[in-house]
XYZ file of C-alpha atoms in Angstrom:
593
model
C -0.097 -0.353 -0.127
C 1.360 3.579 -1.103
C 1.873 6.290 1.793
C -0.024 9.219 1.309
C 1.465 11.958 0.481
C 2.620 14.921 3.140
C 0.146 18.015 2.139
C 2.856 21.102 1.810
C 1.821 23.792 3.668
C 0.203 26.418 2.416
C 1.544 29.357 3.869
C 2.672 32.471 2.130
C 1.340 30.846 -0.204
C -2.122 31.510 -1.775
C -5.037 29.135 -1.537
C -5.654 26.908 -4.006
C -8.877 27.416 -6.188
C -10.299 24.518 -8.159
C -13.662 24.214 -10.088
C -15.453 24.206 -6.684
C -14.259 27.017 -5.074
C -13.430 29.588 -8.404
C -17.354 30.458 -8.971
C -16.490 34.222 -10.064
C -15.838 34.830 -13.802
C -15.226 36.664 -16.054
C -16.103 40.282 -16.269
C -16.431 41.019 -20.007
C -15.032 44.063 -18.877
C -12.784 45.816 -21.803
C -9.258 45.053 -19.398
C -7.117 44.960 -22.499
C -7.041 48.906 -21.953
C -4.670 48.981 -19.164
C -1.136 48.190 -18.458
C -0.377 46.933 -15.215
C 2.740 49.188 -12.775
C 6.281 49.892 -14.031
C 8.255 47.500 -10.947
C 11.662 49.549 -9.446
C 14.088 46.880 -9.392
C 15.877 47.149 -6.104
C 15.901 44.277 -3.953
C 17.485 44.987 -1.281
C 15.365 47.957 0.149
C 14.849 49.182 3.245
C 11.502 51.320 3.667
C 9.677 47.962 4.375
C 11.756 48.138 7.974
C 11.149 51.492 8.324
C 9.037 52.970 10.879
C 7.926 56.860 11.851
C 8.376 58.318 14.465
C 8.421 62.116 14.076
C 6.368 64.072 12.375
C 7.094 64.568 8.214
C 7.200 68.490 6.971
C 3.343 69.348 6.527
C 2.322 71.358 2.964
C -0.926 72.538 2.916
C -2.612 72.622 -0.866
C -5.747 74.016 0.162
C -6.166 76.958 -1.349
C -4.226 76.152 -4.811
C -4.793 72.440 -5.299
C -7.691 71.729 -3.522
C -9.177 75.356 -4.726
C -8.950 74.859 -7.722
C -11.110 71.443 -7.782
C -14.128 73.020 -6.518
C -17.558 73.630 -8.240
C -17.274 76.965 -6.887
C -13.693 77.738 -6.065
C -13.863 79.710 -2.771
C -14.152 84.198 -2.514
C -11.589 86.073 -0.854
C -12.965 86.251 2.721
C -13.598 82.099 2.170
C -9.343 81.822 1.455
C -8.271 84.087 3.902
C -10.660 81.898 6.361
C -9.233 78.468 5.791
C -5.587 80.453 5.799
C -6.408 81.461 9.592
C -8.064 78.192 9.666
C -4.240 76.604 9.421
C -2.321 78.913 10.896
C -4.023 78.036 14.233
C -3.835 74.332 12.754
C 0.076 74.934 13.335
C 0.726 74.642 9.697
C 4.086 76.286 8.830
C 4.163 75.675 5.232
C 0.855 76.876 3.080
C 0.807 77.097 -0.657
C -1.933 80.029 -1.054
C -2.353 79.533 -4.864
C -1.397 80.574 -8.797
C -0.835 84.366 -8.346
C -0.169 84.062 -12.600
C -3.230 82.595 -13.681
C -5.151 86.126 -12.970
C -6.488 88.603 -10.431
C -8.409 86.554 -7.704
C -4.756 84.274 -6.464
C -3.033 87.570 -7.428
C -5.076 90.217 -5.136
C -5.619 87.246 -2.418
C -1.333 86.473 -2.501
C -0.891 90.692 -2.258
C -3.333 90.499 0.683
C -2.042 88.341 3.287
C 0.749 90.379 2.868
C 0.012 93.152 2.787
C -1.840 93.460 6.390
C 0.245 90.994 7.483
C -1.790 88.228 8.050
C 1.172 85.822 8.040
C 3.043 84.438 10.701
C 7.061 84.771 10.344
C 8.094 80.912 10.654
C 5.367 80.708 7.819
C 5.872 80.397 4.211
C 4.207 81.466 2.098
C 4.202 79.212 -1.630
C 2.654 79.663 -5.443
C 3.010 78.019 -8.297
C 3.543 78.144 -12.168
C 4.302 76.879 -14.664
C 7.298 77.459 -16.613
C 6.923 80.833 -19.505
C 8.711 83.535 -18.829
C 5.710 85.986 -18.456
C 3.753 83.637 -15.797
C 7.398 83.420 -13.187
C 7.471 86.834 -13.175
C 4.326 87.417 -11.982
C 4.745 85.313 -10.120
C 7.735 86.365 -8.515
C 5.855 90.189 -7.677
C 2.981 88.376 -5.908
C 5.524 87.683 -3.258
C 7.976 91.448 -3.034
C 6.776 91.915 0.772
C 6.508 88.869 1.947
C 8.696 86.979 4.944
C 9.298 83.933 3.958
C 8.742 83.019 0.431
C 8.797 80.113 -2.332
C 8.506 79.847 -5.884
C 7.052 76.438 -6.907
C 7.662 75.267 -11.131
C 7.115 72.904 -12.789
C 6.666 70.827 -15.814
C 5.256 67.706 -16.720
C 8.420 64.815 -17.887
C 6.110 61.766 -18.169
C 6.217 60.294 -22.599
C 2.917 60.476 -22.825
C 2.940 63.767 -22.118
C 6.505 64.352 -24.181
C 4.407 62.336 -27.181
C 1.067 64.013 -26.459
C 1.621 67.608 -24.934
C 4.549 68.960 -25.696
C 5.344 66.626 -29.113
C 9.808 67.492 -27.125
C 11.915 64.950 -27.040
C 13.286 63.904 -23.310
C 16.472 66.774 -23.962
C 13.840 69.939 -25.063
C 11.639 68.885 -21.550
C 14.919 68.864 -19.007
C 15.171 72.474 -21.032
C 11.854 73.572 -20.279
C 12.715 72.717 -15.920
C 16.270 74.014 -16.592
C 15.085 77.875 -18.464
C 11.965 78.204 -15.973
C 14.392 77.487 -12.592
C 17.018 79.762 -13.807
C 14.458 82.068 -14.573
C 12.960 81.811 -11.084
C 15.973 83.125 -9.682
C 17.026 86.027 -12.188
C 13.520 87.164 -10.505
C 13.337 86.763 -7.071
C 16.753 88.126 -7.349
C 15.720 91.378 -9.677
C 12.086 92.371 -7.205
C 12.041 90.226 -3.963
C 14.521 92.138 -1.277
C 16.561 91.027 1.507
C 13.672 90.366 4.212
C 12.708 88.152 1.929
C 13.955 84.268 3.090
C 13.882 82.690 -0.111
C 12.945 79.265 -1.214
C 12.998 77.334 -4.473
C 10.473 74.059 -5.386
C 10.302 72.320 -7.727
C 8.324 69.150 -9.551
C 8.126 66.357 -12.783
C 4.257 66.568 -12.419
C 3.293 62.612 -13.231
C 6.264 61.873 -11.873
C 4.750 58.403 -11.142
C 4.222 58.393 -14.961
C 7.699 58.956 -15.389
C 11.273 57.063 -16.086
C 12.656 56.827 -12.767
C 16.274 57.282 -14.524
C 14.440 60.678 -16.901
C 13.491 61.428 -13.698
C 16.530 61.533 -11.715
C 18.035 63.377 -14.720
C 15.601 66.402 -14.596
C 15.808 67.210 -10.963
C 19.794 66.923 -11.283
C 19.262 68.844 -13.649
C 17.598 71.310 -12.331
C 19.797 71.202 -8.904
C 22.619 72.416 -11.411
C 21.123 75.702 -11.534
C 20.195 75.892 -8.091
C 23.080 75.338 -6.083
C 21.581 73.583 -3.585
C 24.357 73.701 -0.312
C 23.722 73.457 3.565
C 21.390 76.586 4.433
C 20.367 76.836 0.600
C 17.654 73.656 0.217
C 15.760 72.631 -2.573
C 12.429 71.291 -2.165
C 12.031 67.828 -5.022
C 8.715 67.090 -5.394
C 7.437 63.890 -6.704
C 3.994 63.838 -7.724
C 1.760 60.625 -8.027
C -0.513 63.927 -9.922
C -2.357 60.427 -10.956
C -2.019 57.862 -8.071
C -1.163 54.805 -10.955
C 0.426 52.127 -8.224
C 0.745 49.889 -5.021
C 1.969 52.240 -2.472
C 4.308 49.573 -2.195
C 5.817 50.108 -5.157
C 5.235 54.317 -4.877
C 7.348 53.878 -1.475
C 10.025 52.015 -4.340
C 10.043 55.048 -6.105
C 11.295 57.131 -3.227
C 13.513 55.105 -2.258
C 14.674 54.918 -5.451
C 15.501 58.953 -5.723
C 16.049 58.627 -2.279
C 19.278 57.045 -2.881
C 20.110 58.494 -6.231
C 19.694 62.156 -6.268
C 23.779 63.603 -5.705
C 22.872 66.432 -3.180
C 21.142 64.556 -1.157
C 21.271 65.642 2.198
C 20.809 69.778 1.160
C 16.623 68.634 -0.968
C 13.996 68.326 0.821
C 11.992 65.145 -0.545
C 8.612 66.207 -1.354
C 5.451 63.209 -1.291
C 2.459 64.637 -3.124
C 0.150 61.573 -4.287
C -3.407 61.680 -5.099
C -6.320 59.230 -4.014
C -6.790 58.319 -8.013
C -6.858 54.359 -6.678
C -7.737 55.586 -2.869
C -4.817 54.914 -1.530
C -3.137 58.503 -0.977
C -2.572 58.251 2.880
C -0.377 54.566 2.324
C 1.986 56.185 -0.332
C 2.308 59.095 1.974
C 3.204 57.064 4.717
C 5.063 54.527 2.830
C 7.233 57.196 1.076
C 7.726 58.471 4.276
C 9.216 55.000 5.598
C 11.257 55.187 1.885
C 12.832 58.368 2.340
C 10.751 60.912 1.719
C 10.678 64.505 4.368
C 7.454 66.409 3.672
C 3.783 65.543 2.546
C 1.649 67.706 0.691
C -2.047 67.903 0.975
C -4.765 69.015 1.569
C -7.625 69.288 4.805
C -9.845 65.695 3.970
C -8.450 64.542 1.214
C -9.964 67.332 -0.960
C -8.313 67.739 -4.368
C -8.011 67.489 -8.327
C -10.590 64.484 -8.935
C -10.081 61.858 -5.852
C -8.443 64.636 -4.313
C -4.669 65.354 -2.664
C -3.245 63.576 0.078
C -6.232 63.668 3.138
C -3.783 66.288 5.547
C -6.283 65.055 8.357
C -6.047 61.266 7.986
C -2.124 61.723 7.917
C -2.192 63.285 11.126
C -4.255 60.987 13.334
C -2.503 58.524 12.043
C 0.107 59.883 14.086
C -1.711 60.113 16.577
C -2.388 57.200 17.151
C 0.599 55.374 17.697
C 1.692 57.744 20.376
C 4.045 60.594 17.176
C 3.458 64.017 17.962
C 1.572 64.953 14.350
C 2.768 69.172 15.108
C -0.662 70.236 14.123
C -2.545 70.891 16.214
C -6.593 68.457 15.524
C -7.777 68.443 19.059
C -11.071 70.763 17.894
C -11.565 68.736 14.815
C -15.352 69.800 14.475
C -14.476 73.328 14.447
C -11.673 72.488 11.776
C -14.218 70.175 9.649
C -16.868 73.432 10.210
C -14.393 75.583 8.561
C -13.286 73.743 5.465
C -17.357 72.626 4.660
C -17.627 76.441 4.676
C -14.781 77.690 2.735
C -15.392 74.783 0.316
C -18.869 74.059 0.142
C -18.521 69.609 0.476
C -19.749 68.161 3.637
C -16.773 65.759 4.795
C -18.744 62.560 4.537
C -20.147 61.186 7.838
C -17.941 58.373 8.098
C -14.834 60.346 7.422
C -11.323 59.154 9.573
C -11.177 60.553 12.394
C -14.015 63.753 11.935
C -17.183 62.399 10.586
C -20.480 62.005 12.466
C -19.950 58.742 12.699
C -16.975 57.592 12.622
C -17.303 56.982 16.876
C -20.110 55.392 17.703
C -20.955 52.531 17.662
C -24.286 50.760 17.175
C -23.565 47.368 17.010
C -24.585 45.741 20.432
C -20.981 43.796 20.266
C -19.271 46.908 20.060
C -20.670 48.185 22.747
C -20.878 46.035 24.993
C -17.063 45.480 24.409
C -16.971 49.464 24.028
C -18.163 49.791 27.627
C -16.848 47.060 29.301
C -13.448 49.115 28.468
C -14.070 52.914 29.674
C -14.917 50.610 32.983
C -11.513 49.039 32.854
C -9.556 52.102 32.049
C -11.897 54.037 35.291
C -10.638 50.771 38.168
C -7.045 51.377 36.534
C -6.993 54.763 37.021
C -8.007 54.016 40.428
C -6.331 51.197 40.790
C -3.474 53.396 41.331
C -4.317 55.613 43.388
C -4.954 59.070 44.357
C -4.671 61.812 42.161
C -4.691 58.866 39.172
C -7.218 59.649 35.783
C -8.566 57.487 32.379
C -5.825 59.960 30.666
C -3.040 59.825 32.430
C -3.195 55.969 31.199
C -2.786 54.629 27.450
C -5.741 54.678 25.438
C -7.478 50.891 25.530
C -10.768 51.081 24.847
C -12.072 48.284 22.079
C -13.348 49.653 18.301
C -12.240 53.391 19.743
C -8.819 53.961 18.497
C -8.464 56.884 19.951
C -10.526 59.212 22.321
C -12.656 60.977 21.790
C -11.923 63.549 24.139
C -9.137 64.400 23.083
C -10.014 65.956 19.666
C -13.363 67.839 21.437
C -15.994 64.990 21.017
C -17.536 64.617 23.424
C -18.541 59.986 24.540
C -22.798 60.923 23.930
C -22.181 59.643 20.744
C -19.972 56.582 20.852
C -23.520 54.572 21.831
C -26.187 54.755 19.993
C -29.046 52.444 19.855
C -30.679 50.769 16.684
C -32.048 47.114 16.094
C -29.140 45.814 15.976
C -28.298 47.278 19.153
C -27.420 44.850 22.845
C -27.833 45.443 26.451
C -24.169 46.975 26.256
C -24.616 50.184 24.316
C -28.283 50.912 25.830
C -26.558 50.337 29.961
C -23.875 52.927 28.546
C -25.496 55.103 28.286
C -27.204 55.456 30.921
C -24.146 54.570 32.997
C -22.461 58.074 31.426
C -25.774 59.803 31.290
C -28.048 59.910 34.026
C -24.904 56.937 36.822
C -26.513 54.037 36.291
C -25.059 51.161 36.550
C -27.097 48.640 35.881
C -26.599 45.301 37.524
C -25.889 42.824 34.535
C -29.289 40.406 34.114
C -30.659 44.294 34.444
C -29.342 45.094 31.052
C -30.878 42.563 29.944
C -34.364 42.317 30.949
C -33.649 46.475 29.663
C -32.691 45.690 27.015
C -35.093 43.272 25.032
C -36.926 46.527 26.613
C -35.582 48.529 23.864
C -35.324 45.968 21.529
C -38.655 45.376 20.967
C -39.433 49.098 20.563
C -36.670 49.846 17.482
C -38.098 46.680 16.004
C -42.003 48.128 16.161
C -40.955 51.601 15.508
C -37.084 51.238 13.339
C -34.660 53.485 13.562
C -32.156 53.912 16.382
C -33.711 55.789 19.451
C -32.080 58.908 21.824
C -30.717 58.899 24.456
C -33.181 61.370 25.110
C -35.724 58.365 23.906
C -34.479 55.234 25.951
C -33.979 58.097 29.415
C -37.912 57.713 28.622
C -38.238 54.385 28.552
C -36.906 53.855 31.367
C -38.248 56.127 33.184
C -41.301 55.071 32.140
C -41.355 51.510 32.819
C -38.787 51.259 36.407
C -39.056 54.886 37.433
C -42.438 56.473 36.700
C -43.131 60.133 37.476
C -45.587 60.250 40.948
C -47.426 62.770 39.640
C -48.272 60.442 36.798
C -47.290 57.146 38.405
C -48.520 54.305 37.428
C -49.201 51.124 39.469
C -50.386 49.477 42.961
C -49.079 50.056 45.082
C -47.560 53.488 46.215
C -45.319 54.687 48.945
C -45.205 57.448 50.630
C -43.329 57.420 53.644
C -42.339 53.783 56.058
C -40.127 53.988 59.316
C -38.509 50.495 60.549
C -37.721 49.703 63.609
C -35.056 47.191 65.399
C -35.550 44.388 68.208
C -32.401 43.378 70.981
C -33.004 39.639 67.464
C -32.171 42.069 65.129
C -35.735 41.611 63.459
C -36.932 44.960 61.845
C -40.307 46.017 61.525
C -41.528 47.484 59.061
C -44.575 50.091 58.474
C -45.406 51.571 55.883
C -47.929 54.242 54.819
C -48.703 53.753 50.791
C -51.863 53.923 48.666
C -52.682 50.833 47.115
C -55.074 50.798 44.775
C -56.542 54.147 45.110
C -56.587 54.050 48.392
C -54.399 54.682 51.912
C -53.252 52.608 54.345
C -50.356 51.316 56.942
C -48.462 47.959 55.601
C -46.091 45.982 58.510
C -44.259 43.586 58.561
C -41.262 41.881 60.399
C -37.715 40.403 58.081
C -33.990 40.133 58.766
C -34.217 43.592 56.794
C -36.226 46.000 56.299
C -35.762 44.591 52.461
C -37.780 41.069 53.833
C -39.479 42.750 56.665
C -41.171 44.226 53.226
C -41.893 41.699 51.214
C -44.235 40.197 54.247
C -45.914 43.959 54.529
C -46.796 43.137 50.817
C -48.174 39.554 51.672
C -51.089 41.923 52.842
C -52.174 43.204 50.473
C -51.747 39.633 47.823
C -48.517 40.537 46.503
C -45.751 36.701 46.949
C -42.562 38.378 46.139
C -39.310 36.675 46.975
C -35.487 38.322 46.520
C -33.212 37.495 43.967
C -30.984 39.524 44.391
C -29.948 43.490 45.488
C -27.114 45.694 44.151
C -26.707 49.643 44.918
C -23.443 51.738 44.444
C -24.137 56.183 45.059
C -24.181 58.045 42.069
C -22.472 60.945 43.340
C -19.909 62.594 46.264
C -20.745 64.854 49.107
C -24.036 65.258 51.005
C -26.389 65.275 48.914
C -25.843 62.493 47.175
C -27.646 59.644 45.758
C -28.125 55.699 46.307
C -29.317 53.906 43.610
C -30.484 50.017 44.494
C -31.380 47.457 42.086
C -34.126 45.095 43.708
C -33.921 41.625 41.220
C -37.910 39.292 42.304
C -39.656 36.190 41.679
C -43.652 37.962 42.396
C -45.899 35.256 41.039
C -44.372 34.104 39.469
C -42.496 36.560 37.339
C -39.153 37.630 37.915
C -38.237 41.166 37.822
C -36.168 44.293 38.303
C -36.502 47.658 40.287
C -35.515 50.657 40.889
C -35.280 52.659 43.109
C -33.286 55.827 43.866
C -32.860 57.689 46.667
C -30.437 59.865 49.388
C -31.136 57.284 51.944
C -30.436 53.947 51.369
C -32.597 52.401 52.965
C -35.938 54.734 50.650
C -34.096 53.484 47.646
C -34.677 49.430 48.380
C -38.149 50.255 49.345
C -38.558 51.582 46.541
C -37.074 49.956 44.143
C -39.332 46.916 46.154
C -42.131 48.710 45.002
C -40.506 49.626 41.395
C -40.457 45.789 40.669
C -43.967 44.794 42.042
C -45.771 47.175 40.115
C -44.046 46.410 37.119
C -45.536 42.757 37.316
C -49.298 43.920 38.250
C -48.412 45.847 35.519
């Protein structure tokens, strides 16, 4: 008998596809029209082992790349509001326009210079094409600025060389060289010594440009600018259209970073667009591969699918314990200002800033979040006086950051619908009303809410949860329901330790006095209730204070077996005995409702 051939492990290889498992069929779409991206030959790449341990330099291009992509470009007032927001957040490099494109951008640049709106540590950047008249107009817009950069670009990709410019590689390189020389000449002629002047060059469509040619053009530009200590050049390598995986994008950056001859004097900048939906990953991997600087827009505004999202990038760093060096602590103010300036709404699922990103509807998620908050509070308490949750490392399931760190409250963390469970409902009651329901009571009340959502559909708000809870367990005395309404009670203890309880109550609309004896006031009250035909037995009891100080309230929870039903009741009072008696009444009335 032939021994069975051992099964080889498939770790690291695709799982074999058989006729039984391959159910997908050809799409019929014209895939023949598209070619794959070219891989980079860099077998000793080092970027996969790198980590981002400090913030890169940031440039916001909201006022240029973001603005030019709007259906309704920003008015001067909206531009100014966006500029002021970026300054408040801490951006030190801001691309403020394309001044040679028309009077609107030119006048805006002049206004922020002449009105003293630019802090001395903020560098404004302006974009220009490589034509002499445009370069002159661009440099004129910067007169009087304290710190300014001219950003010159020309397309270098084969399709542009062949279709748009109909020029050779040498022709395209000469455009970049001549443009750089003209920028230097007009800067020397127009700008005074008060201006700290910088230069940035972008080989547009870098992602489609041959690497060796992109390097050749960048080196030629550097030969003109002559970067050295104290005289950097910014070489910006834009994914004008995102073409490849982020890993290939990183390979291209590592290749360029290795081959630039004056690398120590070059600020290597990344400018990803989001055509494939991976701009954030492309930017992060480019930083790991050697890039020093990221250009993008708040919330990913920009042409087509947008520029890389500076908010997501910064908050990704923050969530890993790396200071982004940008202030996102008032995320809703940032979002509102962006929505006003761009006249475009931020999606409710947008990372870190959307209305729903810190919200859980799923019951299992809500339960885990509640337990996470409880565990952090317990951990802080165990570490001693003066230690708060804010002193601990954040560890709440499903919440990558503490919503409070970006100015959000916890109110919207748990929202209840038909998919929710006991954890979310319990969280709302504890967080909003200081009621820490026992687990079995959580289950009981969640069924009541579930019935409500099944019947009515949609979301149940925290206010509706509280209203339903009050109606079920804590009816208003002025509109009370149920057989028994407690007015007062007095307990005495004999020498044997047994309590006699005398209760004044309204039973079925009639004032009456009930008396009972037992091992404690609750046991005595159960005996007293037998006089009106209510047979109740205690199953569980728990209590907790709801606040501190002389006026603190206590919440008592009682689980009872009443005439064959198992029900919970709750009572709230400054006196723990009265709170427990109210809890018994709550359960009794629910049993006879």
